Protein backbone atom coordinates (compact mmCIF):
# COMPACT_ATOMS: atom_id res chain seq x y z
CA UNK A 1 0.00 0.00 0.00
CA UNK A 2 2.76 2.40 1.03
CA UNK A 3 4.83 1.39 -2.00
CA UNK A 4 1.91 2.00 -4.32
CA UNK A 5 1.39 5.53 -2.92
CA UNK A 6 5.08 6.39 -3.36
CA UNK A 7 4.96 5.02 -6.93
CA UNK A 8 1.93 7.17 -7.79
CA UNK A 9 3.57 10.26 -6.30
CA UNK A 10 6.77 9.70 -8.28
CA UNK A 11 4.76 9.20 -11.47
CA UNK A 12 2.89 12.46 -10.86
CA UNK A 13 6.10 14.35 -10.16
CA UNK A 14 7.75 12.95 -13.26
CA UNK A 15 4.80 13.97 -15.37
CA UNK A 16 4.92 17.41 -13.76
CA UNK A 17 1.24 17.10 -12.92
CA UNK A 18 -0.10 18.74 -9.78
CA UNK A 19 -3.75 18.35 -9.00
CA UNK A 20 -3.76 21.17 -6.53
CA UNK A 21 -7.36 22.18 -6.93
CA UNK A 22 -9.19 19.35 -8.65
CA UNK A 23 -8.28 16.47 -6.30
CA UNK A 24 -10.35 15.78 -3.18
CA UNK A 25 -7.99 16.19 -0.23
CA UNK A 26 -7.15 12.90 1.46
CA UNK A 27 -7.55 14.28 4.97
CA UNK A 28 -11.07 15.14 6.11
CA UNK A 29 -12.11 18.24 8.02
CA UNK A 30 -14.23 17.58 11.09
CA UNK A 31 -16.24 19.64 13.51
CA UNK A 32 -18.82 19.15 16.20
CA UNK A 33 -21.56 21.28 17.63
CA UNK A 34 -24.51 21.15 19.99
CA UNK A 35 -27.76 21.98 18.26
CA UNK A 36 -31.38 20.79 18.21
CA UNK A 37 -30.99 19.51 21.74
CA UNK A 38 -28.32 17.00 20.70
CA UNK A 39 -24.66 16.59 19.81
CA UNK A 40 -23.65 16.64 16.14
CA UNK A 41 -20.49 15.62 14.36
CA UNK A 42 -19.60 16.57 10.78
CA UNK A 43 -16.82 15.02 8.70
CA UNK A 44 -16.29 16.40 5.21
CA UNK A 45 -13.75 15.36 2.60
CA UNK A 46 -13.49 18.97 1.59
CA UNK A 47 -12.26 22.29 2.95
CA UNK A 48 -12.94 24.07 6.23
CA UNK A 49 -14.97 26.76 4.45
CA UNK A 50 -17.63 24.17 3.51
CA UNK A 51 -17.59 22.83 7.06
CA UNK A 52 -18.26 26.34 8.38
CA UNK A 53 -21.14 26.83 5.93
CA UNK A 54 -22.81 23.61 7.11
CA UNK A 55 -22.25 24.45 10.77
CA UNK A 56 -23.81 27.89 10.49
CA UNK A 57 -26.72 26.51 8.45
CA UNK A 58 -27.51 24.00 11.22
CA UNK A 59 -27.36 26.80 13.82
CA UNK A 60 -29.67 28.94 11.68
CA UNK A 61 -32.18 26.09 11.43
CA UNK A 62 -31.97 25.47 15.18
CA UNK A 63 -33.00 29.07 15.83
CA UNK A 64 -35.75 28.90 13.20
CA UNK A 65 -37.31 25.61 14.33
CA UNK A 66 -36.78 25.45 18.10
CA UNK A 67 -40.01 25.28 20.09
CA UNK A 68 -38.32 26.67 23.23
CA UNK A 69 -36.18 29.58 21.92
CA UNK A 70 -38.32 32.73 22.32
CA UNK A 71 -36.68 34.27 19.23
CA UNK A 72 -37.54 31.37 16.89
CA UNK A 73 -40.27 31.50 14.25
CA UNK A 74 -41.87 28.32 15.65
CA UNK A 75 -42.01 29.85 19.15
CA UNK A 76 -43.59 33.03 17.79
CA UNK A 77 -46.10 31.01 15.78
CA UNK A 78 -47.02 28.95 18.86
CA UNK A 79 -47.57 32.08 20.91
CA UNK A 80 -49.32 34.32 18.37
CA UNK A 81 -51.17 31.57 16.48
CA UNK A 82 -50.18 33.19 13.20
CA UNK A 83 -47.10 34.29 11.37
CA UNK A 84 -46.40 35.71 7.91
CA UNK A 85 -43.52 35.88 5.44
CA UNK A 86 -42.11 32.55 6.62
CA UNK A 87 -41.69 30.88 3.24
CA UNK A 88 -39.16 28.28 4.34
CA UNK A 89 -41.11 27.23 7.44
CA UNK A 90 -44.33 27.16 5.39
CA UNK A 91 -42.76 24.82 2.80
CA UNK A 92 -41.34 22.56 5.50
CA UNK A 93 -44.74 22.45 7.24
CA UNK A 94 -46.59 21.66 4.01
CA UNK A 95 -44.34 18.67 3.37
CA UNK A 96 -44.46 17.53 6.99
CA UNK A 97 -48.26 17.80 7.11
CA UNK A 98 -48.43 15.56 4.03
CA UNK A 99 -46.46 12.96 6.01
CA UNK A 100 -48.76 13.37 9.04
CA UNK A 101 -51.64 12.63 6.67
CA UNK A 102 -50.04 9.68 4.89
CA UNK A 103 -49.08 8.06 8.21
CA UNK A 104 -52.66 8.51 9.40
CA UNK A 105 -51.56 10.74 12.26
CA UNK A 106 -48.88 8.39 13.69
CA UNK A 107 -46.67 11.41 13.02
CA UNK A 108 -48.42 14.44 14.45
CA UNK A 109 -46.46 17.68 14.89
CA UNK A 110 -49.08 19.00 17.34
CA UNK A 111 -48.32 16.35 19.99
CA UNK A 112 -45.72 18.59 21.72
CA UNK A 113 -47.88 19.61 24.69
CA UNK A 114 -48.33 15.94 25.55
CA UNK A 115 -44.57 15.34 25.21
CA UNK A 116 -44.10 18.26 27.61
CA UNK A 117 -46.67 16.90 30.10
CA UNK A 118 -44.56 13.73 30.45
CA UNK A 119 -41.56 15.95 31.23
CA UNK A 120 -39.56 15.07 28.11
CA UNK A 121 -38.77 18.71 27.37
CA UNK A 122 -37.96 19.96 30.90
CA UNK A 123 -36.47 16.54 31.82
CA UNK A 124 -38.63 16.76 34.94
CA UNK A 125 -40.29 13.41 34.25
CA UNK A 126 -43.78 12.57 35.54
CA UNK A 127 -46.79 10.41 34.66
CA UNK A 128 -49.79 12.60 33.81
CA UNK A 129 -53.17 11.20 34.85
CA UNK A 130 -55.72 10.20 32.23
CA UNK A 131 -57.93 13.27 32.67
CA UNK A 132 -54.95 15.59 32.10
CA UNK A 133 -54.05 13.62 28.96
CA UNK A 134 -57.65 13.72 27.76
CA UNK A 135 -57.63 17.52 28.05
CA UNK A 136 -54.33 17.86 26.21
CA UNK A 137 -55.38 15.47 23.44
CA UNK A 138 -58.20 17.86 22.47
CA UNK A 139 -55.44 20.08 21.05
CA UNK A 140 -53.57 17.29 19.27
CA UNK A 141 -54.58 17.35 15.62
CA UNK A 142 -52.32 18.40 12.78
CA UNK A 143 -55.42 19.58 10.84
CA UNK A 144 -55.25 22.62 13.16
CA UNK A 145 -52.17 23.84 11.26
CA UNK A 146 -52.92 25.80 8.12
CA UNK A 147 -50.38 26.91 5.53
CA UNK A 148 -51.53 29.74 3.28
CA UNK A 149 -50.07 32.03 0.65
CA UNK A 150 -46.89 34.12 1.07
CA UNK A 151 -45.54 32.15 4.00
CA UNK A 152 -48.61 32.67 6.14
CA UNK A 153 -49.15 30.01 8.78
CA UNK A 154 -52.05 29.86 11.24
CA UNK A 155 -52.84 27.60 14.17
CA UNK A 156 -56.32 26.86 15.47
CA UNK A 157 -56.95 27.75 19.13
CA UNK A 158 -54.96 25.60 21.54
CA UNK A 159 -52.75 24.09 18.79
CA UNK A 160 -48.97 24.26 19.13
CA UNK A 161 -46.34 22.68 16.89
CA UNK A 162 -43.14 20.81 17.76
CA UNK A 163 -40.84 19.83 14.91
CA UNK A 164 -38.56 17.64 17.06
CA UNK A 165 -39.39 14.58 14.98
CA UNK A 166 -38.30 16.10 11.65
CA UNK A 167 -35.89 19.00 12.31
CA UNK A 168 -32.69 16.94 12.08
CA UNK A 169 -33.87 15.30 8.87
CA UNK A 170 -34.63 18.67 7.34
CA UNK A 171 -31.20 19.91 8.48
CA UNK A 172 -29.65 16.91 6.67
CA UNK A 173 -31.49 17.91 3.48
CA UNK A 174 -30.32 21.52 3.74
CA UNK A 175 -26.75 20.30 4.31
CA UNK A 176 -27.05 18.08 1.21
CA UNK A 177 -28.16 21.10 -0.81
CA UNK A 178 -25.22 23.16 0.46
CA UNK A 179 -22.83 20.33 -0.35
CA UNK A 180 -24.28 20.21 -3.90
CA UNK A 181 -23.68 23.94 -4.26
CA UNK A 182 -20.14 23.79 -2.83
CA UNK A 183 -18.90 20.70 -4.66
CA UNK A 184 -18.57 18.53 -1.54
CA UNK A 185 -18.79 14.99 -2.87
CA UNK A 186 -17.97 12.93 0.17
CA UNK A 187 -19.03 13.48 3.78
CA UNK A 188 -20.52 11.77 6.80
CA UNK A 189 -22.70 13.98 8.99
CA UNK A 190 -24.04 12.61 12.24
CA UNK A 191 -26.78 15.00 13.30
CA UNK A 192 -27.58 13.45 16.67
CA UNK A 193 -28.54 10.03 15.32
CA UNK A 194 -29.77 11.23 11.93
CA UNK A 195 -26.88 10.35 9.62
CA UNK A 196 -26.31 11.94 6.24
CA UNK A 197 -24.04 9.67 4.19
CA UNK A 198 -22.98 11.90 1.31
CA UNK A 199 -21.66 10.24 -1.86
CA UNK A 200 -19.21 7.43 -1.20
CA UNK A 201 -16.08 7.24 0.95
CA UNK A 202 -12.94 8.80 -0.59
CA UNK A 203 -11.69 5.27 -1.39
CA UNK A 204 -14.82 4.66 -3.47
CA UNK A 205 -16.42 2.25 -1.00
CA UNK A 206 -19.87 2.68 0.50
CA UNK A 207 -20.39 4.09 4.00
CA UNK A 208 -20.86 1.50 6.71
CA UNK A 209 -23.65 2.43 9.13
CA UNK A 210 -24.17 0.66 12.46
CA UNK A 211 -27.53 0.07 14.13
CA UNK A 212 -27.23 0.67 17.89
CA UNK A 213 -28.26 -2.10 20.26
CA UNK A 214 -31.17 -0.61 22.26
CA UNK A 215 -30.13 -2.46 25.42
CA UNK A 216 -26.49 -1.31 25.06
CA UNK A 217 -26.47 1.70 22.71
CA UNK A 218 -22.66 1.76 22.57
CA UNK A 219 -22.78 -1.67 20.86
CA UNK A 220 -24.14 -2.52 17.42
CA UNK A 221 -26.83 -5.04 16.54
CA UNK A 222 -25.56 -5.00 12.97
CA UNK A 223 -24.65 -2.77 10.09
CA UNK A 224 -25.32 -2.09 6.42
CA UNK A 225 -23.66 -0.12 3.66
CA UNK A 226 -25.10 2.76 1.64
CA UNK A 227 -24.25 5.83 -0.44
CA UNK A 228 -26.10 9.14 -0.79
CA UNK A 229 -28.71 8.34 1.84
CA UNK A 230 -30.03 9.86 5.02
CA UNK A 231 -30.43 7.31 7.81
CA UNK A 232 -32.67 8.26 10.76
CA UNK A 233 -33.22 6.18 13.88
CA UNK A 234 -35.92 6.56 16.52
CA UNK A 235 -35.18 4.47 19.56
CA UNK A 236 -36.90 3.99 22.90
CA UNK A 237 -33.42 4.09 24.49
CA UNK A 238 -32.70 7.65 23.31
CA UNK A 239 -34.79 9.41 25.94
CA UNK A 240 -36.85 7.62 28.57
CA UNK A 241 -37.52 7.37 32.28
CA UNK A 242 -38.57 4.62 34.65
CA UNK A 243 -41.73 5.58 36.56
CA UNK A 244 -42.52 4.84 40.19
CA UNK A 245 -44.61 1.99 38.82
CA UNK A 246 -41.37 0.42 37.51
CA UNK A 247 -42.41 0.82 33.88
CA UNK A 248 -40.25 2.44 31.22
CA UNK A 249 -41.68 5.43 29.34
CA UNK A 250 -40.03 6.67 26.11
CA UNK A 251 -40.14 10.07 24.38
CA UNK A 252 -42.11 8.95 21.33
CA UNK A 253 -45.80 9.49 22.00
CA UNK A 254 -48.71 7.76 20.35
CA UNK A 255 -50.93 10.72 19.35
CA UNK A 256 -53.99 8.44 19.47
CA UNK A 257 -53.89 8.03 23.28
CA UNK A 258 -51.17 10.39 24.56
CA UNK A 259 -49.09 7.56 26.06
CA UNK A 260 -45.48 6.76 25.20
CA UNK A 261 -45.42 4.23 22.38
CA UNK A 262 -45.23 0.71 23.83
CA UNK A 263 -45.91 -1.85 21.13
CA UNK A 264 -42.86 -4.12 21.15
CA UNK A 265 -40.78 -1.96 18.78
CA UNK A 266 -37.58 -0.73 20.41
CA UNK A 267 -35.97 1.00 17.44
CA UNK A 268 -36.78 1.98 13.86
CA UNK A 269 -34.17 3.02 11.30
CA UNK A 270 -35.31 4.49 8.00
CA UNK A 271 -33.01 4.82 4.99
CA UNK A 272 -33.96 7.04 2.04
CA UNK A 273 -32.70 9.80 -0.22
CA UNK A 274 -34.62 12.41 1.81
CA UNK A 275 -33.73 13.42 5.36
CA UNK A 276 -37.20 14.76 6.06
CA UNK A 277 -38.80 11.49 4.92
CA UNK A 278 -36.36 9.32 6.89
CA UNK A 279 -36.73 11.34 10.09
CA UNK A 280 -40.53 11.65 9.87
CA UNK A 281 -41.00 7.96 9.12
CA UNK A 282 -38.61 6.68 11.80
CA UNK A 283 -40.91 8.34 14.36
CA UNK A 284 -44.16 7.35 12.60
CA UNK A 285 -43.28 3.66 12.06
CA UNK A 286 -42.22 3.45 15.72
CA UNK A 287 -45.75 4.52 16.71
CA UNK A 288 -47.52 2.34 14.11
CA UNK A 289 -46.20 -0.95 15.43
CA UNK A 290 -44.71 -3.87 13.53
CA UNK A 291 -47.65 -4.88 11.37
CA UNK A 292 -48.80 -1.44 10.22
CA UNK A 293 -45.20 -0.30 9.72
CA UNK A 294 -44.56 -3.23 7.37
CA UNK A 295 -47.77 -2.54 5.48
CA UNK A 296 -46.81 1.12 5.13
CA UNK A 297 -43.33 0.25 3.86
CA UNK A 298 -44.75 -2.15 1.24
CA UNK A 299 -47.16 0.55 0.02
CA UNK A 300 -44.39 3.22 -0.08
CA UNK A 301 -41.28 1.54 -1.43
CA UNK A 302 -39.31 4.80 -1.66
CA UNK A 303 -37.53 3.95 1.60
CA UNK A 304 -36.05 0.99 3.46
CA UNK A 305 -36.26 0.25 7.14
CA UNK A 306 -34.84 -1.86 9.93
CA UNK A 307 -37.20 -2.49 12.84
CA UNK A 308 -35.85 -3.93 16.09
CA UNK A 309 -38.34 -5.56 18.43
CA UNK A 310 -38.21 -6.52 22.10
CA UNK A 311 -38.18 -10.15 20.90
CA UNK A 312 -34.68 -9.48 19.55
CA UNK A 313 -35.78 -9.55 15.94
CA UNK A 314 -34.29 -7.31 13.28
CA UNK A 315 -36.92 -6.96 10.56
CA UNK A 316 -35.18 -5.71 7.44
CA UNK A 317 -36.93 -4.51 4.26
CA UNK A 318 -36.03 -5.69 0.76
CA UNK A 319 -33.81 -2.88 -0.51
CA UNK A 320 -31.11 -3.34 2.12
CA UNK A 321 -31.78 -6.95 3.12
CA UNK A 322 -28.67 -8.17 1.28
CA UNK A 323 -26.37 -5.57 2.78
CA UNK A 324 -27.53 -5.89 6.42
CA UNK A 325 -25.18 -8.02 8.51
CA UNK A 326 -25.44 -8.89 12.20
CA UNK A 327 -22.55 -7.79 14.40
CA UNK A 328 -20.40 -10.53 15.90
CA UNK A 329 -21.95 -11.61 19.18
CA UNK A 330 -25.32 -10.04 18.43
CA UNK A 331 -28.22 -12.07 19.82
CA UNK A 332 -30.71 -10.65 17.29
CA UNK A 333 -32.34 -12.73 14.56
CA UNK A 334 -32.68 -11.22 11.07
CA UNK A 335 -36.11 -11.43 9.45
CA UNK A 336 -36.02 -10.31 5.81
CA UNK A 337 -39.26 -8.88 4.46
P1 LIG B 1 -35.00 11.79 18.26
O1 LIG B 1 -35.36 13.24 18.33
O2 LIG B 1 -34.64 11.19 19.57
O3 LIG B 1 -34.00 11.48 17.21
P2 LIG B 1 -37.42 11.30 16.81
O4 LIG B 1 -36.93 11.77 15.50
O5 LIG B 1 -38.26 10.07 16.78
O6 LIG B 1 -36.30 11.00 17.85
O7 LIG B 1 -38.27 12.49 17.42
C1 LIG B 1 -38.81 12.41 18.69
C2 LIG B 1 -39.29 13.77 19.11
O8 LIG B 1 -40.43 14.15 18.32
C3 LIG B 1 -39.77 13.78 20.54
O9 LIG B 1 -38.73 14.20 21.40
C4 LIG B 1 -40.94 14.75 20.51
O10 LIG B 1 -40.48 16.06 20.64
C5 LIG B 1 -41.51 14.56 19.14
N1 LIG B 1 -42.54 13.50 19.04
C6 LIG B 1 -42.79 12.48 19.87
N2 LIG B 1 -43.78 11.69 19.41
C7 LIG B 1 -44.16 12.24 18.23
C8 LIG B 1 -45.14 11.90 17.24
N3 LIG B 1 -45.91 10.83 17.35
N4 LIG B 1 -45.26 12.73 16.17
C9 LIG B 1 -44.49 13.82 16.04
N5 LIG B 1 -43.56 14.19 16.91
C10 LIG B 1 -43.38 13.41 17.99
MG1 LIG C 1 -37.79 11.24 13.61
mmCIF file of N, CA and C and ligand atoms in Angstrom, residues 106-108 111 115 162 164-165 168 233-234 238 251-253 255 279 283 287, ligand 1:
data_model
loop_
_atom_site.group_PDB
_atom_site.id
_atom_site.type_symbol
_atom_site.label_atom_id
_atom_site.label_comp_id
_atom_site.label_asym_id
_atom_site.label_seq_id
_atom_site.Cartn_x
_atom_site.Cartn_y
_atom_site.Cartn_z
ATOM 1 N N UNK A 106 -49.905 8.994 12.804
ATOM 2 C CA UNK A 106 -48.883 8.393 13.689
ATOM 3 C C UNK A 106 -47.792 9.435 13.922
ATOM 4 N N UNK A 107 -47.496 10.207 12.864
ATOM 5 C CA UNK A 107 -46.669 11.406 13.021
ATOM 6 C C UNK A 107 -47.654 12.554 13.177
ATOM 7 N N UNK A 108 -47.544 13.278 14.262
ATOM 8 C CA UNK A 108 -48.418 14.438 14.448
ATOM 9 C C UNK A 108 -47.614 15.538 15.131
ATOM 10 N N UNK A 111 -48.287 17.176 18.768
ATOM 11 C CA UNK A 111 -48.318 16.352 19.988
ATOM 12 C C UNK A 111 -47.420 16.920 21.107
ATOM 13 N N UNK A 115 -45.980 15.678 24.963
ATOM 14 C CA UNK A 115 -44.568 15.339 25.208
ATOM 15 C C UNK A 115 -44.080 16.107 26.444
ATOM 16 N N UNK A 162 -44.473 21.219 17.289
ATOM 17 C CA UNK A 162 -43.144 20.807 17.763
ATOM 18 C C UNK A 162 -42.527 19.992 16.637
ATOM 19 N N UNK A 164 -39.638 18.506 16.572
ATOM 20 C CA UNK A 164 -38.555 17.643 17.060
ATOM 21 C C UNK A 164 -38.388 16.356 16.265
ATOM 22 N N UNK A 165 -39.474 15.852 15.695
ATOM 23 C CA UNK A 165 -39.386 14.576 14.977
ATOM 24 C C UNK A 165 -38.804 14.720 13.574
ATOM 25 N N UNK A 168 -34.036 17.418 12.443
ATOM 26 C CA UNK A 168 -32.691 16.938 12.083
ATOM 27 C C UNK A 168 -32.665 16.395 10.652
ATOM 28 N N UNK A 233 -32.797 7.216 12.929
ATOM 29 C CA UNK A 233 -33.218 6.184 13.880
ATOM 30 C C UNK A 233 -34.032 6.811 14.999
ATOM 31 N N UNK A 234 -35.164 6.199 15.320
ATOM 32 C CA UNK A 234 -35.924 6.561 16.518
ATOM 33 C C UNK A 234 -35.845 5.367 17.442
ATOM 34 N N UNK A 238 -33.313 6.333 23.465
ATOM 35 C CA UNK A 238 -32.701 7.649 23.306
ATOM 36 C C UNK A 238 -33.092 8.613 24.425
ATOM 37 N N UNK A 251 -39.776 8.715 24.835
ATOM 38 C CA UNK A 251 -40.144 10.068 24.383
ATOM 39 C C UNK A 251 -40.952 10.106 23.089
ATOM 40 N N UNK A 252 -41.286 8.943 22.548
ATOM 41 C CA UNK A 252 -42.114 8.947 21.333
ATOM 42 C C UNK A 252 -43.543 8.612 21.750
ATOM 43 N N UNK A 253 -44.427 9.564 21.481
ATOM 44 C CA UNK A 253 -45.797 9.492 21.999
ATOM 45 C C UNK A 253 -46.762 9.017 20.905
ATOM 46 N N UNK A 255 -49.958 9.620 19.314
ATOM 47 C CA UNK A 255 -50.927 10.725 19.353
ATOM 48 C C UNK A 255 -52.363 10.246 19.533
ATOM 49 N N UNK A 279 -36.518 10.932 8.700
ATOM 50 C CA UNK A 279 -36.733 11.336 10.091
ATOM 51 C C UNK A 279 -38.213 11.215 10.477
ATOM 52 N N UNK A 283 -40.004 8.077 13.234
ATOM 53 C CA UNK A 283 -40.914 8.338 14.356
ATOM 54 C C UNK A 283 -42.282 7.673 14.109
ATOM 55 N N UNK A 287 -44.411 4.419 16.097
ATOM 56 C CA UNK A 287 -45.748 4.516 16.708
ATOM 57 C C UNK A 287 -46.707 3.477 16.109
HETATM 58 P P1 LIG B 1 -34.997 11.791 18.260
HETATM 59 O O1 LIG B 1 -35.356 13.239 18.327
HETATM 60 O O2 LIG B 1 -34.642 11.194 19.574
HETATM 61 O O3 LIG B 1 -34.002 11.477 17.205
HETATM 62 P P2 LIG B 1 -37.417 11.298 16.809
HETATM 63 O O4 LIG B 1 -36.934 11.765 15.500
HETATM 64 O O5 LIG B 1 -38.262 10.070 16.775
HETATM 65 O O6 LIG B 1 -36.301 11.001 17.854
HETATM 66 O O7 LIG B 1 -38.274 12.492 17.417
HETATM 67 C C1 LIG B 1 -38.811 12.409 18.692
HETATM 68 C C2 LIG B 1 -39.291 13.766 19.107
HETATM 69 O O8 LIG B 1 -40.425 14.154 18.320
HETATM 70 C C3 LIG B 1 -39.769 13.777 20.545
HETATM 71 O O9 LIG B 1 -38.732 14.203 21.398
HETATM 72 C C4 LIG B 1 -40.937 14.747 20.511
HETATM 73 O O10 LIG B 1 -40.478 16.061 20.643
HETATM 74 C C5 LIG B 1 -41.507 14.565 19.138
HETATM 75 N N1 LIG B 1 -42.538 13.505 19.041
HETATM 76 C C6 LIG B 1 -42.791 12.475 19.875
HETATM 77 N N2 LIG B 1 -43.776 11.688 19.410
HETATM 78 C C7 LIG B 1 -44.157 12.237 18.233
HETATM 79 C C8 LIG B 1 -45.144 11.902 17.237
HETATM 80 N N3 LIG B 1 -45.915 10.829 17.353
HETATM 81 N N4 LIG B 1 -45.263 12.731 16.166
HETATM 82 C C9 LIG B 1 -44.495 13.824 16.043
HETATM 83 N N5 LIG B 1 -43.561 14.188 16.913
HETATM 84 C C10 LIG B 1 -43.377 13.409 17.987
#
